[in-house]
Each structure stands twice: as structure tokens, then as C-alpha cells.
Amino acid sequence: MATQIDVAIGQFTGFHHGRWNRDDVIGLVTSMGLTKKEWLKIRDDINTYLTEYEIKEVNEYFKI
């Protein structure tokens, strides 16, 4: 059974392949209900799916 982390990684993978405009990464984060704790667990593992700019945006969203 998939955990919320697995679901989040799957959504980031879809985001990477769909490559919407860069402003949508925060919309993606909020729509999936990603928490700061979850972000901290996965952010180092998703750098192949998100650009440095997008990772920075999510870090700023969570005030990291």
C-alpha cells in the first residue's frame, strides 16, 4: 500500500513529465496537501524531477 510520501513522489514525477509552467509547483504542493515534514523527507530525493528554482519555491513556501 502506498504511503502519502509515495503518493507525493508520484505527483512530483507527473509534474516533471507534464512540466506545467513553473508557477504551478506551489499549486501542486497545496492541492496534494503536502506538509512541511513530508517535504523535508522527500526534497533531496526529488531533485531529478524539480528544478533548483522549483525546489527553492517550495522551500520558501514552507519557510525553510
Short mmCIF file of N, CA, C and O in Angstrom, two decimals:
data_model
loop_
_atom_site.label_atom_id
_atom_site.label_comp_id
_atom_site.label_asym_id
_atom_site.label_seq_id
_atom_site.Cartn_x
_atom_site.Cartn_y
_atom_site.Cartn_z
N MET A 1 0.84 -1.18 0.00
CA MET A 1 0.00 0.00 0.00
C MET A 1 0.89 1.24 0.00
O MET A 1 1.87 1.31 0.72
N ALA A 2 0.53 2.21 -0.81
CA ALA A 2 1.32 3.44 -0.93
C ALA A 2 1.11 4.34 0.28
O ALA A 2 0.00 4.48 0.78
N THR A 3 2.21 4.95 0.72
CA THR A 3 2.13 5.94 1.79
C THR A 3 1.89 7.31 1.16
O THR A 3 1.98 7.46 -0.07
N GLN A 4 1.62 8.30 1.97
CA GLN A 4 1.46 9.67 1.46
C GLN A 4 2.74 10.15 0.80
O GLN A 4 2.70 10.90 -0.17
N ILE A 5 3.88 9.70 1.30
CA ILE A 5 5.17 10.05 0.70
C ILE A 5 5.25 9.47 -0.71
O ILE A 5 5.67 10.14 -1.65
N ASP A 6 4.85 8.20 -0.86
CA ASP A 6 4.85 7.57 -2.19
C ASP A 6 3.95 8.33 -3.15
O ASP A 6 4.30 8.53 -4.32
N VAL A 7 2.79 8.74 -2.66
CA VAL A 7 1.85 9.50 -3.49
C VAL A 7 2.47 10.84 -3.89
O VAL A 7 2.39 11.25 -5.05
N ALA A 8 3.11 11.51 -2.94
CA ALA A 8 3.74 12.80 -3.23
C ALA A 8 4.84 12.65 -4.28
O ALA A 8 4.92 13.44 -5.22
N ILE A 9 5.66 11.63 -4.14
CA ILE A 9 6.73 11.41 -5.12
C ILE A 9 6.13 11.12 -6.49
O ILE A 9 6.60 11.63 -7.50
N GLY A 10 5.06 10.37 -6.52
CA GLY A 10 4.38 10.10 -7.79
C GLY A 10 3.84 11.36 -8.43
O GLY A 10 3.93 11.54 -9.65
N GLN A 11 3.30 12.26 -7.62
CA GLN A 11 2.77 13.51 -8.17
C GLN A 11 3.90 14.39 -8.67
O GLN A 11 3.76 15.05 -9.71
N PHE A 12 5.03 14.43 -7.97
CA PHE A 12 6.16 15.21 -8.46
C PHE A 12 6.70 14.61 -9.76
O PHE A 12 7.12 15.34 -10.66
N THR A 13 6.68 13.29 -9.87
CA THR A 13 7.11 12.65 -11.11
C THR A 13 6.19 13.07 -12.26
O THR A 13 6.67 13.44 -13.34
N GLY A 14 4.90 13.05 -12.01
CA GLY A 14 3.94 13.50 -13.02
C GLY A 14 4.13 14.97 -13.36
O GLY A 14 4.03 15.37 -14.53
N PHE A 15 4.41 15.76 -12.37
CA PHE A 15 4.67 17.18 -12.59
C PHE A 15 5.87 17.37 -13.51
O PHE A 15 5.85 18.16 -14.44
N HIS A 16 6.91 16.59 -13.26
CA HIS A 16 8.12 16.68 -14.08
C HIS A 16 7.81 16.34 -15.53
O HIS A 16 8.22 17.07 -16.44
N HIS A 17 7.10 15.28 -15.75
CA HIS A 17 6.83 14.85 -17.12
C HIS A 17 5.80 15.75 -17.80
O HIS A 17 5.87 15.95 -19.01
N GLY A 18 4.87 16.29 -17.05
CA GLY A 18 3.88 17.20 -17.62
C GLY A 18 4.44 18.60 -17.83
O GLY A 18 4.02 19.34 -18.70
N ARG A 19 5.40 18.96 -17.00
CA ARG A 19 6.09 20.25 -16.99
C ARG A 19 5.15 21.42 -17.30
O ARG A 19 5.20 22.06 -18.31
N TRP A 20 4.26 21.64 -16.32
CA TRP A 20 3.40 22.81 -16.41
C TRP A 20 4.27 24.03 -16.25
O TRP A 20 5.48 23.91 -16.07
N ASN A 21 3.69 25.22 -16.26
CA ASN A 21 4.53 26.40 -16.05
C ASN A 21 5.03 26.41 -14.62
O ASN A 21 4.44 25.83 -13.72
N ARG A 22 6.14 27.05 -14.40
CA ARG A 22 6.84 26.95 -13.11
C ARG A 22 6.06 27.50 -11.93
O ARG A 22 6.35 27.19 -10.79
N ASP A 23 5.06 28.33 -12.18
CA ASP A 23 4.27 28.87 -11.08
C ASP A 23 3.35 27.82 -10.47
O ASP A 23 2.80 28.04 -9.40
N ASP A 24 3.18 26.70 -11.11
CA ASP A 24 2.24 25.70 -10.64
C ASP A 24 2.79 24.78 -9.56
O ASP A 24 2.03 23.99 -9.01
N VAL A 25 4.06 24.83 -9.25
CA VAL A 25 4.59 23.90 -8.25
C VAL A 25 3.96 24.14 -6.88
O VAL A 25 3.65 23.19 -6.17
N ILE A 26 3.70 25.37 -6.52
CA ILE A 26 3.05 25.65 -5.23
C ILE A 26 1.59 25.20 -5.28
O ILE A 26 1.08 24.66 -4.29
N GLY A 27 0.94 25.38 -6.40
CA GLY A 27 -0.42 24.87 -6.55
C GLY A 27 -0.46 23.35 -6.39
O GLY A 27 -1.37 22.81 -5.77
N LEU A 28 0.55 22.69 -6.93
CA LEU A 28 0.66 21.24 -6.78
C LEU A 28 0.85 20.87 -5.31
O LEU A 28 0.17 19.98 -4.79
N VAL A 29 1.75 21.57 -4.63
CA VAL A 29 2.03 21.29 -3.21
C VAL A 29 0.76 21.46 -2.38
O VAL A 29 0.44 20.60 -1.55
N THR A 30 0.04 22.55 -2.58
CA THR A 30 -1.16 22.79 -1.78
C THR A 30 -2.28 21.82 -2.15
O THR A 30 -3.00 21.36 -1.27
N SER A 31 -2.41 21.49 -3.44
CA SER A 31 -3.51 20.61 -3.83
C SER A 31 -3.33 19.19 -3.31
O SER A 31 -4.30 18.50 -3.05
N MET A 32 -2.09 18.75 -3.13
CA MET A 32 -1.89 17.41 -2.59
C MET A 32 -1.77 17.43 -1.07
O MET A 32 -1.64 16.37 -0.45
N GLY A 33 -1.83 18.60 -0.46
CA GLY A 33 -1.79 18.68 0.99
C GLY A 33 -0.46 18.29 1.60
O GLY A 33 -0.40 17.80 2.72
N LEU A 34 0.62 18.50 0.85
CA LEU A 34 1.95 18.15 1.34
C LEU A 34 2.29 18.98 2.56
O LEU A 34 2.09 20.19 2.59
N THR A 35 2.79 18.32 3.59
CA THR A 35 3.18 19.03 4.80
C THR A 35 4.67 19.35 4.77
O THR A 35 5.42 18.76 3.98
N LYS A 36 5.08 20.26 5.63
CA LYS A 36 6.50 20.61 5.73
C LYS A 36 7.32 19.39 6.11
O LYS A 36 8.40 19.15 5.54
N LYS A 37 6.82 18.59 7.03
CA LYS A 37 7.53 17.39 7.46
C LYS A 37 7.73 16.42 6.29
O LYS A 37 8.80 15.86 6.11
N GLU A 38 6.70 16.25 5.47
CA GLU A 38 6.81 15.38 4.29
C GLU A 38 7.80 15.95 3.28
O GLU A 38 8.60 15.22 2.71
N TRP A 39 7.73 17.27 3.08
CA TRP A 39 8.65 17.92 2.14
C TRP A 39 10.10 17.70 2.56
O TRP A 39 10.95 17.39 1.75
N LEU A 40 10.36 17.86 3.85
CA LEU A 40 11.73 17.68 4.34
C LEU A 40 12.21 16.25 4.11
O LEU A 40 13.41 16.03 3.89
N LYS A 41 11.30 15.26 4.14
CA LYS A 41 11.69 13.88 3.91
C LYS A 41 12.02 13.61 2.45
O LYS A 41 12.87 12.78 2.16
N ILE A 42 11.34 14.28 1.53
CA ILE A 42 11.48 13.92 0.11
C ILE A 42 12.28 14.90 -0.73
O ILE A 42 12.68 14.57 -1.83
N ARG A 43 12.54 16.08 -0.25
CA ARG A 43 13.10 17.11 -1.13
C ARG A 43 14.46 16.75 -1.71
O ARG A 43 14.77 17.14 -2.83
N ASP A 44 15.27 16.01 -0.98
CA ASP A 44 16.58 15.64 -1.52
C ASP A 44 16.48 14.51 -2.54
O ASP A 44 17.40 14.32 -3.34
N ASP A 45 15.38 13.79 -2.52
CA ASP A 45 15.20 12.67 -3.44
C ASP A 45 14.49 13.04 -4.74
O ASP A 45 14.42 12.22 -5.65
N ILE A 46 13.94 14.24 -4.81
CA ILE A 46 13.17 14.61 -5.99
C ILE A 46 13.87 15.63 -6.87
O ILE A 46 13.28 16.16 -7.80
N ASN A 47 15.14 15.87 -6.62
CA ASN A 47 15.84 16.89 -7.40
C ASN A 47 16.00 16.52 -8.87
O ASN A 47 16.35 17.36 -9.67
N THR A 48 15.72 15.28 -9.23
CA THR A 48 15.73 14.93 -10.65
C THR A 48 14.40 15.27 -11.32
O THR A 48 14.31 15.26 -12.54
N TYR A 49 13.38 15.57 -10.52
CA TYR A 49 12.06 15.88 -11.04
C TYR A 49 11.73 17.37 -11.03
O TYR A 49 10.92 17.83 -11.81
N LEU A 50 12.33 18.10 -10.11
CA LEU A 50 12.07 19.53 -9.99
C LEU A 50 13.36 20.30 -10.24
O LEU A 50 14.45 19.83 -9.91
N THR A 51 13.22 21.49 -10.78
CA THR A 51 14.39 22.34 -10.98
C THR A 51 14.82 22.93 -9.64
O THR A 51 14.06 22.90 -8.66
N GLU A 52 16.03 23.47 -9.61
CA GLU A 52 16.50 24.13 -8.39
C GLU A 52 15.57 25.28 -8.02
O GLU A 52 15.30 25.51 -6.84
N TYR A 53 15.08 26.01 -9.03
CA TYR A 53 14.15 27.12 -8.78
C TYR A 53 12.87 26.62 -8.12
O TYR A 53 12.37 27.22 -7.17
N GLU A 54 12.32 25.50 -8.61
CA GLU A 54 11.08 24.96 -8.05
C GLU A 54 11.30 24.47 -6.61
O GLU A 54 10.45 24.71 -5.75
N ILE A 55 12.43 23.84 -6.37
CA ILE A 55 12.74 23.40 -5.00
C ILE A 55 12.86 24.61 -4.09
O ILE A 55 12.35 24.61 -2.96
N LYS A 56 13.49 25.66 -4.58
CA LYS A 56 13.61 26.89 -3.79
C LYS A 56 12.23 27.47 -3.50
O LYS A 56 11.96 27.93 -2.38
N GLU A 57 11.34 27.45 -4.50
CA GLU A 57 9.98 27.95 -4.29
C GLU A 57 9.26 27.19 -3.18
O GLU A 57 8.59 27.79 -2.33
N VAL A 58 9.38 25.86 -3.20
CA VAL A 58 8.71 25.05 -2.18
C VAL A 58 9.36 25.29 -0.82
O VAL A 58 8.66 25.40 0.19
N ASN A 59 10.68 25.40 -0.78
CA ASN A 59 11.36 25.73 0.48
C ASN A 59 10.85 27.05 1.03
O ASN A 59 10.58 27.18 2.24
N GLU A 60 10.70 28.05 0.16
CA GLU A 60 10.19 29.36 0.61
C GLU A 60 8.74 29.24 1.08
O GLU A 60 8.34 29.90 2.04
N TYR A 61 7.96 28.43 0.40
CA TYR A 61 6.56 28.21 0.79
C TYR A 61 6.50 27.68 2.22
O TYR A 61 5.67 28.11 3.01
N PHE A 62 7.39 26.74 2.54
CA PHE A 62 7.43 26.18 3.88
C PHE A 62 8.33 26.96 4.82
O PHE A 62 8.57 26.55 5.96
N LYS A 63 8.85 28.08 4.34
CA LYS A 63 9.74 28.97 5.13
C LYS A 63 10.95 28.21 5.68
O LYS A 63 11.27 28.28 6.86
N ILE A 64 11.64 27.53 4.76
CA ILE A 64 12.85 26.77 5.13
C ILE A 64 14.06 27.59 4.71
O ILE A 64 14.16 28.06 3.63
#
